[in-house]
PDB file of C-alpha atoms in Angstrom:
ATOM      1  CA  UNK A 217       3.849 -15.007  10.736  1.00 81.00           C
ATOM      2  CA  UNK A 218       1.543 -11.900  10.880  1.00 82.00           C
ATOM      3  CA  UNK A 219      -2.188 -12.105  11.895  1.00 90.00           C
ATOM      4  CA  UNK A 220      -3.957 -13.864   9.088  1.00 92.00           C
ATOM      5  CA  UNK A 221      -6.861 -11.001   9.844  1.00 93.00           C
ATOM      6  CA  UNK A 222      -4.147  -8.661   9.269  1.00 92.00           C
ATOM      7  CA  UNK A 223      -2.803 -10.064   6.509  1.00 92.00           C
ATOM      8  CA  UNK A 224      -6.401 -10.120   5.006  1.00 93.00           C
ATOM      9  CA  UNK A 225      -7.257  -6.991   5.969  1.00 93.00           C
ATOM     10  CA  UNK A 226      -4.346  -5.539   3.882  1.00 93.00           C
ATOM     11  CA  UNK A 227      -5.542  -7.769   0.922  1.00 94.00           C
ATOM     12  CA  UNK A 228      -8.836  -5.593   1.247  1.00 95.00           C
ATOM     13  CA  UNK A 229      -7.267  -2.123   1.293  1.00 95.00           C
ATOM     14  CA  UNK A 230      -5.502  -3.502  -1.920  1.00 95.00           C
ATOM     15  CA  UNK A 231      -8.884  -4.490  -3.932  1.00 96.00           C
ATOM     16  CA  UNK A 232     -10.334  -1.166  -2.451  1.00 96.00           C
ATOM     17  CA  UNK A 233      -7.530   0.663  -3.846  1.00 96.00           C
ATOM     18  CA  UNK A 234      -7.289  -0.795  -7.408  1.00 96.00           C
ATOM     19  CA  UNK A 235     -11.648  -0.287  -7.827  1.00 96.00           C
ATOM     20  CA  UNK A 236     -11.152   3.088  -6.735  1.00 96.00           C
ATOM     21  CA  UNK A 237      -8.485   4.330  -8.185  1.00 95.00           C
ATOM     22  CA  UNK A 238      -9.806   5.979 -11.423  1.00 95.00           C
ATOM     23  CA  UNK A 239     -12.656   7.755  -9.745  1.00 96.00           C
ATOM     24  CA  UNK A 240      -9.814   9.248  -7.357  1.00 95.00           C
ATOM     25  CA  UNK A 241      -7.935  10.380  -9.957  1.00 95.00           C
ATOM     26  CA  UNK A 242     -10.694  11.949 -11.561  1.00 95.00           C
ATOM     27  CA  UNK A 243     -12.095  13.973  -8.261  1.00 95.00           C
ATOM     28  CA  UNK A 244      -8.590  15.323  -7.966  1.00 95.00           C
ATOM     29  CA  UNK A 245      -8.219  16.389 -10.676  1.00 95.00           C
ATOM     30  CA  UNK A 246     -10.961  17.943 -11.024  1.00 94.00           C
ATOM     31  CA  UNK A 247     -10.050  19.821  -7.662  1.00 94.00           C
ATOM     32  CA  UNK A 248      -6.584  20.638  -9.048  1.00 94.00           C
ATOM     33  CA  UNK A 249      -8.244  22.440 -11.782  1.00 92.00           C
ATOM     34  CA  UNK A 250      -8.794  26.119 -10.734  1.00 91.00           C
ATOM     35  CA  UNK A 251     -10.327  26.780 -14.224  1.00 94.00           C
ATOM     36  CA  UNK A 252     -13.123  25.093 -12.772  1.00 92.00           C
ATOM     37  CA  UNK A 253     -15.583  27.214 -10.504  1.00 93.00           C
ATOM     38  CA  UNK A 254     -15.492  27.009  -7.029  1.00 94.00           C
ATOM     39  CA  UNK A 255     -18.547  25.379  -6.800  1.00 94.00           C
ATOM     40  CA  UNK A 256     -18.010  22.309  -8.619  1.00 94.00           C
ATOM     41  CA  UNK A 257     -14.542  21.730  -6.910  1.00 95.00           C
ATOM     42  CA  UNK A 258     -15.984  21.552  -3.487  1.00 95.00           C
ATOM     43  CA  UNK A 259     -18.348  19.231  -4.641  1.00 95.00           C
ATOM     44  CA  UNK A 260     -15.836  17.507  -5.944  1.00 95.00           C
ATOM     45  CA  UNK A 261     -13.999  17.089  -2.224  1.00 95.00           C
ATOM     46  CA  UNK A 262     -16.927  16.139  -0.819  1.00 96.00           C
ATOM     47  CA  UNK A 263     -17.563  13.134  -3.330  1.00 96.00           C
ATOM     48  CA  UNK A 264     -13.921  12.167  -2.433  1.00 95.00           C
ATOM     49  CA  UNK A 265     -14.324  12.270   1.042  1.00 95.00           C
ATOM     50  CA  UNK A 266     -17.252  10.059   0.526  1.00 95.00           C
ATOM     51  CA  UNK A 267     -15.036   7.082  -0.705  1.00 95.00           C
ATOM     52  CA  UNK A 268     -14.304   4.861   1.417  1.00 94.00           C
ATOM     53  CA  UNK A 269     -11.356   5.497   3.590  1.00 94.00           C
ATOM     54  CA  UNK A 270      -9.517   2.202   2.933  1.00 94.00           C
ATOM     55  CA  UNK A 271      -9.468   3.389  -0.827  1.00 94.00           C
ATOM     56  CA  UNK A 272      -6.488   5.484  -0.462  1.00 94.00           C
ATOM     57  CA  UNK A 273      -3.352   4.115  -1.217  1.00 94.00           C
ATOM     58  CA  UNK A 274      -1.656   6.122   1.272  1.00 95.00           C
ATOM     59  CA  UNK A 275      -3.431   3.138   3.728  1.00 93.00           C
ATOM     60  CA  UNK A 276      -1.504   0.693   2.472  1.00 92.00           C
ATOM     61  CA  UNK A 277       1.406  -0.760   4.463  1.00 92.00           C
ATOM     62  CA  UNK A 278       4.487  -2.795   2.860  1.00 94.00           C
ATOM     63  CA  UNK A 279       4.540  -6.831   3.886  1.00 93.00           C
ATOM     64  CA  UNK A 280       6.825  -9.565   3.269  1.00 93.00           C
ATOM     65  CA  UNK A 281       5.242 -11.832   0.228  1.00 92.00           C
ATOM     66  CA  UNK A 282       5.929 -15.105   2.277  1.00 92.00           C
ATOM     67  CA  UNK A 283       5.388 -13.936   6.128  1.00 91.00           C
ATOM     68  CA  UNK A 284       3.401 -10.557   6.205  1.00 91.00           C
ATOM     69  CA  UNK A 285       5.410  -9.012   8.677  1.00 93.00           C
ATOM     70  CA  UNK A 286       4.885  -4.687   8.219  1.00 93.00           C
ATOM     71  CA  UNK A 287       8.208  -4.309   9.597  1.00 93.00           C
ATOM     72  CA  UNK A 288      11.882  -4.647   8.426  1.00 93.00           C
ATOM     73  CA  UNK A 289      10.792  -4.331   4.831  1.00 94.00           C
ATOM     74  CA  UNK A 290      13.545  -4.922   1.921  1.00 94.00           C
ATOM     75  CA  UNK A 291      10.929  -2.914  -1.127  1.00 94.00           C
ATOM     76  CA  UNK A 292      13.382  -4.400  -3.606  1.00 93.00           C
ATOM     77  CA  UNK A 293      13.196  -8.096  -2.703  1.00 92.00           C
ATOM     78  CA  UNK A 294       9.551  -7.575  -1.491  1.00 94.00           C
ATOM     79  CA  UNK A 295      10.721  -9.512   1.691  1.00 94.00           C
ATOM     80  CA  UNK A 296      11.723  -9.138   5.475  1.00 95.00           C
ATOM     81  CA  UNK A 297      14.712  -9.069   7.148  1.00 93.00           C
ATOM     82  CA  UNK A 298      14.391 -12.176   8.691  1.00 93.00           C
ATOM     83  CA  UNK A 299      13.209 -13.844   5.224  1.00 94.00           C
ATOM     84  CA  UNK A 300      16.306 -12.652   3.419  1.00 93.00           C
ATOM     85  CA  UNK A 301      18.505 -13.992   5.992  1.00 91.00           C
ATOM     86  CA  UNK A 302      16.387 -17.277   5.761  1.00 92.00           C
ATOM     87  CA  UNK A 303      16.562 -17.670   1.938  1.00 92.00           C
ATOM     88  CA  UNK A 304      20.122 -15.741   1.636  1.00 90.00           C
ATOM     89  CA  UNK A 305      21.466 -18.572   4.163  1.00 89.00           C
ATOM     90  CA  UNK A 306      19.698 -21.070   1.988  1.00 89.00           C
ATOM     91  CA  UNK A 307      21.230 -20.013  -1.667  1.00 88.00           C
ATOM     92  CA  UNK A 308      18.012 -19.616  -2.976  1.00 91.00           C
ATOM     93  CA  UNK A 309      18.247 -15.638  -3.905  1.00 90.00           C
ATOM     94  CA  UNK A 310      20.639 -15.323  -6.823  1.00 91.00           C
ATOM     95  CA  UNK A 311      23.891 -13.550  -6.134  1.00 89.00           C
ATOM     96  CA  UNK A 312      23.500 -13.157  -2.447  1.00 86.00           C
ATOM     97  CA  UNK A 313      26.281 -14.793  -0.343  1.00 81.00           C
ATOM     98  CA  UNK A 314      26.083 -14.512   3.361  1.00 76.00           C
ATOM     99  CA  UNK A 315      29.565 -13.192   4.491  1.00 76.00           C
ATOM    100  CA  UNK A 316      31.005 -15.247   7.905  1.00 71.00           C
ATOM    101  CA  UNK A 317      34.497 -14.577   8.992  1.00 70.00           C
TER     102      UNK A 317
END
């Protein structure tokens, strides 16, 4: 198992991300735009670097659903290594078979 505080801390980059993710979109976009003037893009940047750092989805970090481990990270099954193996071994992820010979 991870750090609960680490687990919880990723929780809180999550909410961050979701409430801030349509004013984002909108500041870059607006920076994008070189129709714009000059002036109103930079102001633009510097309301998005105002926003809280933890906002950006680029912070986020991939974790197993059922151990939070950041490493060894299977995106499609949402699960670690070591988790896969578990449940694989188990039967309880459809049409996985672990292979022994």
């Amino acid at each position: 198992m991870a750090k609960v505080s680490m687990i919880e801390r990723q929780k809180k980059r999550e909410r961050l991300v979701k409430k801030y993710a349509g004013k984002r979109a909108a500041l870059k976009e607006i920076i994008r735009d070189e129709n714009k003037p000059m002036e109103e893009r930079f102001k633009a940047t510097l309301q998005l670097a105002e926003l809280p750092r933890n906002s950006s989805p680029v912070r986020l970090t991939n974790r197993c659903q059922l151990t939070g481990r950041p490493r060894a990270y299977y995106r499609k099954l949402k699960l670690s290594r070591i988790m896969l193996r578990d449940l694989a071994s188990q039967g309880k992820i459809p049409g996985m078979v672990k292979s022994s010979w």
